[in-house]
Coordinates of N, CA and C in Angstrom, one line a residue:
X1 N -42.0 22.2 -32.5 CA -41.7 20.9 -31.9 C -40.5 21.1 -30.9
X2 N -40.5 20.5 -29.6 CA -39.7 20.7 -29.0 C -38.4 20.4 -29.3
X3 N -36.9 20.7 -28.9 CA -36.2 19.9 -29.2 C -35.4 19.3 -27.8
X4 N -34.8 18.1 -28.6 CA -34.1 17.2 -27.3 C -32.5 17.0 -27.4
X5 N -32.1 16.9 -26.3 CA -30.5 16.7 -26.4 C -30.0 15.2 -26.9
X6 N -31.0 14.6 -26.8 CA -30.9 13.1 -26.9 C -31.7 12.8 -28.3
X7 N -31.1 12.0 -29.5 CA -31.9 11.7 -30.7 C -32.6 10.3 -30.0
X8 N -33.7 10.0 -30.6 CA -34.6 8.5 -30.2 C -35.0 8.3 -31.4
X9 N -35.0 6.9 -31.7 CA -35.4 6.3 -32.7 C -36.7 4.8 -32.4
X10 N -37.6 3.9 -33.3 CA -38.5 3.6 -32.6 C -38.4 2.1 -33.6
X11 N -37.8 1.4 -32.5 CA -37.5 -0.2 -33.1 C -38.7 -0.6 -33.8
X12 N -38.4 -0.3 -35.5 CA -40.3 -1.6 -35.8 C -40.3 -2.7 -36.2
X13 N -39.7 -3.4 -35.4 CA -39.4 -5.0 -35.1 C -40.6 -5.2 -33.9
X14 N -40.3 -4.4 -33.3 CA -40.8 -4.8 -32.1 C -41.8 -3.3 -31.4
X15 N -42.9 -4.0 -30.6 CA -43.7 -2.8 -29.6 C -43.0 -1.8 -28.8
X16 N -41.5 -2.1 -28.4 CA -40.6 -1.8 -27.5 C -39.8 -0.5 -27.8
X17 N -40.1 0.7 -27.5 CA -38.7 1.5 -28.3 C -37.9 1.2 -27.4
X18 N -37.1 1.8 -28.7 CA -35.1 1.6 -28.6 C -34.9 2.8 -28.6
X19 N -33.9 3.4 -27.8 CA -33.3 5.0 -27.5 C -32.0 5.1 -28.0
X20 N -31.9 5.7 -28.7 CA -30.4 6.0 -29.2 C -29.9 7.7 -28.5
X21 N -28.5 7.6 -27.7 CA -28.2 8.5 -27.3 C -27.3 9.0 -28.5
X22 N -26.7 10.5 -28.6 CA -26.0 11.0 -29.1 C -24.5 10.3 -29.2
X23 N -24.1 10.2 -27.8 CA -22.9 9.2 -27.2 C -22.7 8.1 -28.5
X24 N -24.0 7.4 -28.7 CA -23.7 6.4 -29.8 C -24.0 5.1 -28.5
X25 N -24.8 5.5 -27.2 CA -25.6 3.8 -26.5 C -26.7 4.3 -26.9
X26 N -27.4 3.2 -26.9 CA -28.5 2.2 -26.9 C -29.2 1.3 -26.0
X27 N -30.5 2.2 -25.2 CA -31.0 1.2 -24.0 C -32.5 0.9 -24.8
X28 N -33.0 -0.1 -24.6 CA -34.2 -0.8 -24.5 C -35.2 0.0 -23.2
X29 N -36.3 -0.1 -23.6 CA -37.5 0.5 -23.0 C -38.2 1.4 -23.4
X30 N -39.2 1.4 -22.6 CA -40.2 2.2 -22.8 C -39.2 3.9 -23.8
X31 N -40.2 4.7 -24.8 CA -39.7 4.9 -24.8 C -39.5 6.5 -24.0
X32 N -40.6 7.0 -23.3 CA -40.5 8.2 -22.4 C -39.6 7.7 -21.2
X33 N -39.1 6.3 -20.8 CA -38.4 6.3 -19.8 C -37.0 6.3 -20.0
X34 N -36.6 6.9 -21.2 CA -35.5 6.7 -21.5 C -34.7 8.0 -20.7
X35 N -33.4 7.0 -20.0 CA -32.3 7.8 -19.5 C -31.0 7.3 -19.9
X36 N -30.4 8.4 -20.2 CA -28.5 7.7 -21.2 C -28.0 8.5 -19.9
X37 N -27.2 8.0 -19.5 CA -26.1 7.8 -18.5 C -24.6 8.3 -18.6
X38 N -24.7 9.3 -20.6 CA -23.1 9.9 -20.5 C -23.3 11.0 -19.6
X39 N -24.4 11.5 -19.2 CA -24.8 12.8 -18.5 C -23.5 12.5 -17.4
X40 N -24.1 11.0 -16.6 CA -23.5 10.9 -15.0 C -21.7 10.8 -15.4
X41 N -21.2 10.2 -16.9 CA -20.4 9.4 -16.6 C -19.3 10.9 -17.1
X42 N -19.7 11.8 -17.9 CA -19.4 13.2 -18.0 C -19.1 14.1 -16.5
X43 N -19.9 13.8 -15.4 CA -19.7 14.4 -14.2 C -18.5 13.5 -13.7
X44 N -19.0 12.2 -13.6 CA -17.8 11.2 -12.7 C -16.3 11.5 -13.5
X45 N -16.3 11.7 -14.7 CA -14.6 12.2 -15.3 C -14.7 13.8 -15.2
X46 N -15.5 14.2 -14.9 CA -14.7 15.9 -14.4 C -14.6 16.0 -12.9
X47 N -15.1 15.0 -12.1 CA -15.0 14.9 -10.7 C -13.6 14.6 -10.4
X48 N -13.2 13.6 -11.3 CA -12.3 12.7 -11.2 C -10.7 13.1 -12.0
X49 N -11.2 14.1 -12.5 CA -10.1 15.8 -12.9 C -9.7 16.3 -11.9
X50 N -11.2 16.5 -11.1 CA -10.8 17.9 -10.4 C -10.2 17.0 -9.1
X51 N -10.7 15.8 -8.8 CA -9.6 15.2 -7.6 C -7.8 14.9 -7.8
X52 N -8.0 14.7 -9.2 CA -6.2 14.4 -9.2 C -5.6 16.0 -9.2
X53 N -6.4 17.2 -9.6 CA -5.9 18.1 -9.6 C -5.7 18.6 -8.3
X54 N -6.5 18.3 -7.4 CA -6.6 19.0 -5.4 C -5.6 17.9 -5.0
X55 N -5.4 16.6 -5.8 CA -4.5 15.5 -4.9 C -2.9 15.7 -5.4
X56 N -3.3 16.4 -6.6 CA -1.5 16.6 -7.1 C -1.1 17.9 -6.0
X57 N -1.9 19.2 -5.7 CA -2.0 19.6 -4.9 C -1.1 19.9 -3.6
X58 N -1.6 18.8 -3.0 CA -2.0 18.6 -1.3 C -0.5 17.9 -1.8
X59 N -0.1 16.5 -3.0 CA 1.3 16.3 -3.0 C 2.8 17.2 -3.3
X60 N 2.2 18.2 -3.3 CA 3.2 18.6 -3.9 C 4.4 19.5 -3.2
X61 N 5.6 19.5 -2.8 CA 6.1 20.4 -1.9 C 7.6 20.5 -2.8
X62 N 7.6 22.1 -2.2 CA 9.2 22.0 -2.5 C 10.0 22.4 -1.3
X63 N 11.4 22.3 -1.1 CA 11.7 20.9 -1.8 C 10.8 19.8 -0.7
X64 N 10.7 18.3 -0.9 CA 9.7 17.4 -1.2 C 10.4 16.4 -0.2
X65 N 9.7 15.9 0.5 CA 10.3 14.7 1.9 C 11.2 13.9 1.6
X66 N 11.4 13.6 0.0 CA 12.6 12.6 -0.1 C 13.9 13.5 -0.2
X67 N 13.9 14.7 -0.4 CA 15.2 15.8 -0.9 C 15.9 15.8 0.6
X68 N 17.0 15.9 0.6 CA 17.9 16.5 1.4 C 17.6 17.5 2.4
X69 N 17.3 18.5 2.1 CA 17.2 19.8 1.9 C 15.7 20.0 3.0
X70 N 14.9 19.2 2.4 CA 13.7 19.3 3.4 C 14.1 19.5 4.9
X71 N 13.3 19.8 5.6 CA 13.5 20.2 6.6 C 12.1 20.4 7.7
X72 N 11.7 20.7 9.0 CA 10.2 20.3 9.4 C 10.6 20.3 10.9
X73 N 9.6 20.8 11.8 CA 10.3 20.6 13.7 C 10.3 19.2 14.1
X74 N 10.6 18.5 13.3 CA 11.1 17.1 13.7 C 11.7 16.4 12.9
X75 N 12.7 15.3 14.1 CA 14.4 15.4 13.2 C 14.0 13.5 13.8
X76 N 14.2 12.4 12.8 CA 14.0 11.4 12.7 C 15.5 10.7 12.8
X77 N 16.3 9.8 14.1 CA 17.8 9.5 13.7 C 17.9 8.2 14.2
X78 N 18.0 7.6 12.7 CA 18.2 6.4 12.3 C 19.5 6.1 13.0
X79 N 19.4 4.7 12.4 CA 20.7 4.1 12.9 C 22.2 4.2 12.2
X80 N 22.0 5.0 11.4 CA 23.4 5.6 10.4 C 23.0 7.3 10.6
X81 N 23.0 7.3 11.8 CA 22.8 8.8 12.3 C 22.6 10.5 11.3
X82 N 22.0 9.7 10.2 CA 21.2 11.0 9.0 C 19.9 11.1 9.6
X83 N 20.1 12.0 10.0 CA 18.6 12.8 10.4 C 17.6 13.2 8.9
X84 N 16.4 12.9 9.3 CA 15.2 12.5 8.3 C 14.2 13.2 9.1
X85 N 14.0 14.6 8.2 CA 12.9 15.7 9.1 C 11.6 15.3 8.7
X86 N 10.6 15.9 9.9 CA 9.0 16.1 9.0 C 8.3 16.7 9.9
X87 N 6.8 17.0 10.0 CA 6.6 17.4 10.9 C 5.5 16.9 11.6
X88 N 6.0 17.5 13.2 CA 4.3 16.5 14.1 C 3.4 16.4 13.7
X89 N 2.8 17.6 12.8 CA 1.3 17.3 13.1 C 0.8 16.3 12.1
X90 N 1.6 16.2 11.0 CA 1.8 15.5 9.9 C 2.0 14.1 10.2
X91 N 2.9 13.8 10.9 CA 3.5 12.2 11.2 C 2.4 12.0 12.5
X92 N 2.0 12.9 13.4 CA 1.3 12.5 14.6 C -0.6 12.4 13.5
X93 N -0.9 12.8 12.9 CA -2.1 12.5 11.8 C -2.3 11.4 11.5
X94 N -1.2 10.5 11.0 CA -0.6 9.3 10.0 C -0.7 8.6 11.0
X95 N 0.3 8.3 12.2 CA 0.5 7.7 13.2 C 0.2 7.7 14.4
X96 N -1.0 6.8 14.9 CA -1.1 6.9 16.5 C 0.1 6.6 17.4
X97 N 1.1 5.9 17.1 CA 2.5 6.2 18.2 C 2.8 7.3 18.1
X98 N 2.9 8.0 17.2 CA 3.9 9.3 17.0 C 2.9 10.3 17.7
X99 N 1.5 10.3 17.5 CA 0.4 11.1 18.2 C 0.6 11.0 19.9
X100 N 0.6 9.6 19.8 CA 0.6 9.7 21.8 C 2.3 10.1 22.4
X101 N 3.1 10.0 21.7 CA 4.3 10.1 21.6 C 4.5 12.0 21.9
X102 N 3.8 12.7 20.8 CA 4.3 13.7 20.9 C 2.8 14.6 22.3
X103 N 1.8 14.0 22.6 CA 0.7 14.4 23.1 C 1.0 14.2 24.9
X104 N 2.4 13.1 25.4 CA 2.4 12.8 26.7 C 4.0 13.4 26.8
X105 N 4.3 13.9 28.2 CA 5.5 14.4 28.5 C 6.6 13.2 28.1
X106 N 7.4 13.6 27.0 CA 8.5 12.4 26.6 C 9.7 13.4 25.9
X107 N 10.4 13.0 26.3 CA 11.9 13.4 26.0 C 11.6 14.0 24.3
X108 N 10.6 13.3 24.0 CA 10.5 13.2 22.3 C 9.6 14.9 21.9
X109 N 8.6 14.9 22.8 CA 7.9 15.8 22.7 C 8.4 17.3 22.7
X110 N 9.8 17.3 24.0 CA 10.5 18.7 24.8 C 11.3 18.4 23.4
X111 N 12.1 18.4 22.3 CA 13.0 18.3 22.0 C 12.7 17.8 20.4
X112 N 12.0 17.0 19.8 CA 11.6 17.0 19.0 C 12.4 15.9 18.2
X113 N 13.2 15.3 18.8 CA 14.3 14.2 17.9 C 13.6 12.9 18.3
X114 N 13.4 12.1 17.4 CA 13.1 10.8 17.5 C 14.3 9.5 17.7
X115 N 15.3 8.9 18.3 CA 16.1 8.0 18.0 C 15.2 6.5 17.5
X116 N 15.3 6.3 16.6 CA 15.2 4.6 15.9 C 16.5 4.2 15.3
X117 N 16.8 3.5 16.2 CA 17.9 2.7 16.2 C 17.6 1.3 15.1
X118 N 16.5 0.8 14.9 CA 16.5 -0.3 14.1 C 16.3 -0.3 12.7
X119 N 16.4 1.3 12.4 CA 15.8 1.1 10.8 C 16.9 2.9 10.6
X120 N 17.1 2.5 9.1 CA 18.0 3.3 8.4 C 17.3 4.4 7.8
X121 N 18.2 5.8 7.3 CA 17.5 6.9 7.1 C 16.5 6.6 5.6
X122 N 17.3 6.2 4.7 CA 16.1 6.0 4.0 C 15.1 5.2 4.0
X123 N 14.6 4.0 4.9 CA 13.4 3.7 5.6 C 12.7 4.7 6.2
X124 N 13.2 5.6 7.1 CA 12.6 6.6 7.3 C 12.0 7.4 6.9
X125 N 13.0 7.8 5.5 CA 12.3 8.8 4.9 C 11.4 8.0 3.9
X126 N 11.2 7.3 3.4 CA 10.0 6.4 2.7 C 8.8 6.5 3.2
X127 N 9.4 6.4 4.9 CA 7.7 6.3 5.4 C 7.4 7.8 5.4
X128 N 8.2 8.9 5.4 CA 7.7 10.0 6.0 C 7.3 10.8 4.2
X129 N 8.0 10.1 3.3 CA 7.4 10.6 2.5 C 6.0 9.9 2.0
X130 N 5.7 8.7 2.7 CA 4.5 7.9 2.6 C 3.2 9.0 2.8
X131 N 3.5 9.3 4.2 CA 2.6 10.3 5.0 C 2.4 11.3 4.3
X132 N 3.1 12.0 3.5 CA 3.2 13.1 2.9 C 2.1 13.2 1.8
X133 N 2.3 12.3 0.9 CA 2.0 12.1 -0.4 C 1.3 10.8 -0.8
X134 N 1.2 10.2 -0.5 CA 0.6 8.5 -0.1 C 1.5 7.8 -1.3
X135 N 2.9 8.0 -1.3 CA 3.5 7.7 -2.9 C 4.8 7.1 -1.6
X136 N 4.9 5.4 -2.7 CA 5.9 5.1 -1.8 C 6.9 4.9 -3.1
X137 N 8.0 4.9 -2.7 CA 9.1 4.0 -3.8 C 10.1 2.9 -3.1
X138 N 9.8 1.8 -3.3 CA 10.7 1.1 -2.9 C 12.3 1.0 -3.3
X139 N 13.5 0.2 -2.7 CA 14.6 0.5 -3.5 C 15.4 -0.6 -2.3
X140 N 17.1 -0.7 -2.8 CA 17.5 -1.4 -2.4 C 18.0 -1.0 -0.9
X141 N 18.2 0.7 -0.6 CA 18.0 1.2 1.1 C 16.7 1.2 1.7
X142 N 15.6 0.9 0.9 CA 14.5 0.9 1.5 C 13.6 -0.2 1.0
X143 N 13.8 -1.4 1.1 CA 12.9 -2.1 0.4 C 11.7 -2.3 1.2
X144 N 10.8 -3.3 0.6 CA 9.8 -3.3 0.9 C 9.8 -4.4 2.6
X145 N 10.5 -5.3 2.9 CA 10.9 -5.9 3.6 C 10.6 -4.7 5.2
X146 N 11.8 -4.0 4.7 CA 12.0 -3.3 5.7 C 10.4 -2.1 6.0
X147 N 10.4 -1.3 4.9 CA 9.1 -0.7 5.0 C 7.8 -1.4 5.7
X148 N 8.1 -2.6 5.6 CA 6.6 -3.3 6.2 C 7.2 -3.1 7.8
X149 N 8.4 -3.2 8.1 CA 8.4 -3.2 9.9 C 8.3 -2.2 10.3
X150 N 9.1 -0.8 9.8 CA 8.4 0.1 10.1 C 7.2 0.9 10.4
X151 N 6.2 0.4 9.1 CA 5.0 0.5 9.0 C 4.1 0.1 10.3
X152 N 4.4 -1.1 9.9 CA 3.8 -2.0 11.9 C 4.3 -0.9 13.2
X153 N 5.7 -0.9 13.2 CA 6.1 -0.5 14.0 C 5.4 1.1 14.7
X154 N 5.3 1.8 13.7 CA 4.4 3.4 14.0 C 3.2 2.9 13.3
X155 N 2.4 1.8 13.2 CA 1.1 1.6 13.2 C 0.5 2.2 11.9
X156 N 1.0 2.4 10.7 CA 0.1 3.2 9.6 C 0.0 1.8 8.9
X157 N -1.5 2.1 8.7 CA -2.3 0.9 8.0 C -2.0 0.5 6.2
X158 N -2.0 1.7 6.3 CA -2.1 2.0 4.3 C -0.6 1.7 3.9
X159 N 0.4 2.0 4.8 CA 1.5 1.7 4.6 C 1.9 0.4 4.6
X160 N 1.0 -0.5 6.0 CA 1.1 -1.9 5.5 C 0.9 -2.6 4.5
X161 N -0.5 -2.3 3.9 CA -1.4 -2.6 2.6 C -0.2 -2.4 1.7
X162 N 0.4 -1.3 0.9 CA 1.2 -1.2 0.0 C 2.7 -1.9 0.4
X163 N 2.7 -2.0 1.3 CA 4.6 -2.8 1.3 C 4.3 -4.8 1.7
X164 N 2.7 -5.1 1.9 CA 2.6 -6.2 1.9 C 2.3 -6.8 0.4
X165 N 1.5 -5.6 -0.4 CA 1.0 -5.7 -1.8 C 2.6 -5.9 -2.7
X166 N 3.6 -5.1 -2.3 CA 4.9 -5.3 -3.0 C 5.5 -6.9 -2.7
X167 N 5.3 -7.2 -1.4 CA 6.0 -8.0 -1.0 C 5.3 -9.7 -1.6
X168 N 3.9 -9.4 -1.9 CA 3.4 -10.7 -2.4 C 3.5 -11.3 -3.7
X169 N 4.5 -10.5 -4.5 CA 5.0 -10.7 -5.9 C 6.2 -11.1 -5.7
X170 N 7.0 -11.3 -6.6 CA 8.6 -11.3 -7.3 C 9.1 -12.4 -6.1
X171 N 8.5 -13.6 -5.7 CA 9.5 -14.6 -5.4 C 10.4 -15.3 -5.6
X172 N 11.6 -15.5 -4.9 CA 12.1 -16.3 -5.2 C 12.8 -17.3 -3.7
X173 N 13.7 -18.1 -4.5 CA 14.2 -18.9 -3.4 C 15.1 -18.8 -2.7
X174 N 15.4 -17.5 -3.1 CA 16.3 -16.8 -2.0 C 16.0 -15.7 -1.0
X175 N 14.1 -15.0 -1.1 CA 13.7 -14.4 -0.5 C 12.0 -15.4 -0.1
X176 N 12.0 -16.2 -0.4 CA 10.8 -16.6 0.2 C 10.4 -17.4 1.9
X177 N 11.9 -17.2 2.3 CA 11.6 -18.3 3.8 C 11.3 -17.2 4.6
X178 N 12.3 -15.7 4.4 CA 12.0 -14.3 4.7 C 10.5 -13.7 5.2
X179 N 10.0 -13.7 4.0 CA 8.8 -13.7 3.4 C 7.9 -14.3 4.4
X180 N 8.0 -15.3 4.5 CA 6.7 -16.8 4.6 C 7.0 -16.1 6.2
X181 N 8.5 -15.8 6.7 CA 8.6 -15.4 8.4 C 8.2 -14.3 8.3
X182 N 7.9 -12.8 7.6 CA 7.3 -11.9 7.9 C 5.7 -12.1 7.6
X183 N 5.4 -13.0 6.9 CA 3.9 -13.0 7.1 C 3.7 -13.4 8.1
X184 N 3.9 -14.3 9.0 CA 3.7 -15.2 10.2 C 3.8 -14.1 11.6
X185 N 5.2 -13.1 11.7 CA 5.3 -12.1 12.7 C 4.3 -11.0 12.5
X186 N 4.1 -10.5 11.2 CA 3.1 -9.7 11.1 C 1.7 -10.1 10.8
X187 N 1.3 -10.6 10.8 CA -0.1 -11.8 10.2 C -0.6 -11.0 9.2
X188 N 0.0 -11.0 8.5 CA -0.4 -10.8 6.9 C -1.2 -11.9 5.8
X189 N -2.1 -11.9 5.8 CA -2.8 -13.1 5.2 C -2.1 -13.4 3.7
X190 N -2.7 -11.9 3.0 CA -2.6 -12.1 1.9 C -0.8 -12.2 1.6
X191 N -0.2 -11.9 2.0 CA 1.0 -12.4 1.9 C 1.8 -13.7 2.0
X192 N 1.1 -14.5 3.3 CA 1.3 -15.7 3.3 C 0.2 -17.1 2.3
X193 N -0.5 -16.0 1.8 CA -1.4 -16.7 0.9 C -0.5 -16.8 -0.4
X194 N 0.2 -15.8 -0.6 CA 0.6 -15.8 -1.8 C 1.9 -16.6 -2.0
X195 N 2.9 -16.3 -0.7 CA 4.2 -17.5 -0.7 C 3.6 -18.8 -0.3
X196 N 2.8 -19.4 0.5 CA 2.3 -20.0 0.4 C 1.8 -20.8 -1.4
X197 N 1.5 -20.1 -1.8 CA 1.1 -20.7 -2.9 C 2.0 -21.1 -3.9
X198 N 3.4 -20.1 -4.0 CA 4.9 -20.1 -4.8 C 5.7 -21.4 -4.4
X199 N 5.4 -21.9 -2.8 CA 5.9 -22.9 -2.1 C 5.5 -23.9 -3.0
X200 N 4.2 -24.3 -2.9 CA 3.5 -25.2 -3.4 C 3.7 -25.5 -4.6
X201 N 3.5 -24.6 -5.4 CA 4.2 -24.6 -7.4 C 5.2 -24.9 -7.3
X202 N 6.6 -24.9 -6.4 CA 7.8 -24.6 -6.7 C 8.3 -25.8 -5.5
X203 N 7.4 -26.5 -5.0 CA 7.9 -27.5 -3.9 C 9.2 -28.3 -3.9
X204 N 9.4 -29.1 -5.1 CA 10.6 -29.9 -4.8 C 11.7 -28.6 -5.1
X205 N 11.7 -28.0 -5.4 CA 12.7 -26.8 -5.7 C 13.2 -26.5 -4.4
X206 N 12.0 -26.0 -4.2 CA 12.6 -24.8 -2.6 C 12.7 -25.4 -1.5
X207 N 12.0 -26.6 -1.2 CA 12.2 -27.3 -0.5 C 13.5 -27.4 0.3
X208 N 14.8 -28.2 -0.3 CA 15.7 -28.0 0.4 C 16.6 -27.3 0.4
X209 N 16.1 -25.8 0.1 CA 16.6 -24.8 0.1 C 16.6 -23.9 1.3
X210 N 14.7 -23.9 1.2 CA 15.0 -23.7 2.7 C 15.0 -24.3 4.3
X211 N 15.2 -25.6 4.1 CA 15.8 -26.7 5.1 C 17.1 -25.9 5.5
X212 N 18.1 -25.2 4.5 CA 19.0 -25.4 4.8 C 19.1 -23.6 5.4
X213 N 18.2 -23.0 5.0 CA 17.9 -21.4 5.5 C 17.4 -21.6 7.1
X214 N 16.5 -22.5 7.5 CA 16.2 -22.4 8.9 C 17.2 -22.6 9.4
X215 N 17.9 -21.8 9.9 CA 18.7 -22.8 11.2 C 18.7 -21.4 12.3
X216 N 19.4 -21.9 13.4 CA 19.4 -21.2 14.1 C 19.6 -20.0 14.5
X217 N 18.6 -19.0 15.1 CA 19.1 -17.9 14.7 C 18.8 -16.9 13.2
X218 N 18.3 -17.7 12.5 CA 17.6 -17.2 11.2 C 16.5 -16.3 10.8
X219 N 16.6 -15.1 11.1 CA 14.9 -14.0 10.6 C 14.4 -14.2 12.4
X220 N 15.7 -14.4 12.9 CA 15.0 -13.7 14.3 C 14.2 -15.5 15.2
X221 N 14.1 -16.2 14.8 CA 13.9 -17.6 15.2 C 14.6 -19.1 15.4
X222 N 14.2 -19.5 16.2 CA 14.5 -20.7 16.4 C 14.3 -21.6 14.9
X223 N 15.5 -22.7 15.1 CA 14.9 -24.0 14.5 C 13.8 -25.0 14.5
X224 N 13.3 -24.8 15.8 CA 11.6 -25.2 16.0 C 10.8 -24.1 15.8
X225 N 11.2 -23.5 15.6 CA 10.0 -22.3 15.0 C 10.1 -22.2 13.6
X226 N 11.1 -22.5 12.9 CA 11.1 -22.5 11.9 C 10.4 -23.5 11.3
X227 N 10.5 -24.3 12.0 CA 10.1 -26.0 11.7 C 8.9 -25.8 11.7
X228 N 8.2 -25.4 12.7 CA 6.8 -25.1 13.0 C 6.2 -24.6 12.0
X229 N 6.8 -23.3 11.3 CA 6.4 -22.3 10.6 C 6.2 -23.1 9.3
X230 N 7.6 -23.5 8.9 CA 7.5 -25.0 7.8 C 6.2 -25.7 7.3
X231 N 6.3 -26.5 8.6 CA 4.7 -27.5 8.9 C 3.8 -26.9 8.7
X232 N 3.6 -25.5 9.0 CA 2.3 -24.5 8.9 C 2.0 -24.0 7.4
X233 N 2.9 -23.7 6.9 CA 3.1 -23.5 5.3 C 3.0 -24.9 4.6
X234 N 3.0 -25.6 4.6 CA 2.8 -27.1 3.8 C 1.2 -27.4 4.4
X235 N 0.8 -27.4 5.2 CA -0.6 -27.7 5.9 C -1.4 -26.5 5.4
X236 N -0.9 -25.0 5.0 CA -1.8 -24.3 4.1 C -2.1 -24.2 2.9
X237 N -1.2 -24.8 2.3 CA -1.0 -24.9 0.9 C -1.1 -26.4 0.5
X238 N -1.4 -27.3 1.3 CA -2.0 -29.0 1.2 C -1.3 -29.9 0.6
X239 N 0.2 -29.7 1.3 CA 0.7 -30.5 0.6 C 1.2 -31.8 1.4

């Protein structure tokens, strides 16, 4: 008698056999058509081994984009003039500015220094350890605030996804008019979906809280833009 890897058993309740795998499932059907599925689901967790092991890999450096110490033919200088290294082909991969940037004759290309004057070294290195390793850490030199303009600013998509995903949590009424204005400059849906929604739960609260946050000159806008922006957030959230 042959034997099988799989035990089957034969429902006498009913015409129908029932298949019992070793695993301990149980499918209904015929019973020559029987197929158990720990075979595939035994492949998909050794597939799924051998990816975190090629991805811990490819993450791994010493020393590592957030250290000191790192170093790379290109020198990143923020606006508190700490130089934040990495390298072209790396950040020009990640980033189509940094690709056409280093690919057309530009001061950047002969010499290899970047000046960004609007954003500080550890924003820089967040993003550059972004690129590296697809691991971000947010913090109070690098929050997510700032990571999102950067992001925009050298165009990395995945980098927006994760610092918009940070930013659509942990509200409050002292960072949500912020907020409601970076969704609006960057058109972040799900972000203004989500303050949007905190507005609404928390309406007579925040309300004239942030009446008294718009004013002039505030996150980079006018008082009618803010007003605007206002009206736009109450008309999305239906109040």
């Amino acid at each position: 008698m042959a034997s099988f890897a799989h035990s089957h058993f034969l429902n006498p309740s009913t015409s129908t056999s029932q298949s019992a795998c070793t695993c301990g499932s149980f499918v209904a059907g015929p019973f020559n058509n029987f197929q158990c599925r720990c075979a595939e689901r035994r492949g998909v967790a050794n597939m799924n081994t051998e990816l975190k092991a090629k991805l811990k890999f490819l993450q791994s450096f010493e020393p590592g984009p957030m250290s000191d110490s790192f170093r790379g033919d290109l020198k990143l200088m923020g606006s508190d003039n700490i130089p934040v290294y990495a390298h072209r082909f790396i950040m020009s991969g990640k980033s189509p500015v940094f690709k056409k940037m280093f690919e057309t004759e530009m001061e950047e290309k002969e010499t290899g220094v970047v000046k960004i004057v609007d954003f500080t070294a550890p924003v820089l290195r967040a993003m550059v350890n972004f690129c590296y390793t697809a691991e971000i850490a947010f913090s109070i030199t690098a929050p997510a605030e700032e990571v999102l303009k950067v992001a925009h600013k050298y165009d990395i998509p995945e980098l927006k996804i994760v610092s918009e995903d940070e930013l659509s949590r942990g509200f409050t009424t002292n960072n949500i008019c912020l907020r409601l204005w970076l969704a609006s400059m960057y058109g972040s849906k799900k972000l203004e979906t989500e303050a949007s929604k905190y507005v609404k739960d928390n309406f007579e609260t925040i309300f004239p809280i942030i009446r008294k946050q718009i004013v002039p000159g505030s996150f980079g806008f006018s008082f009618q833009k803010g007003q605007s922006l206002w009206e736009l957030s109450k008309s999305s959230i239906g109040s």
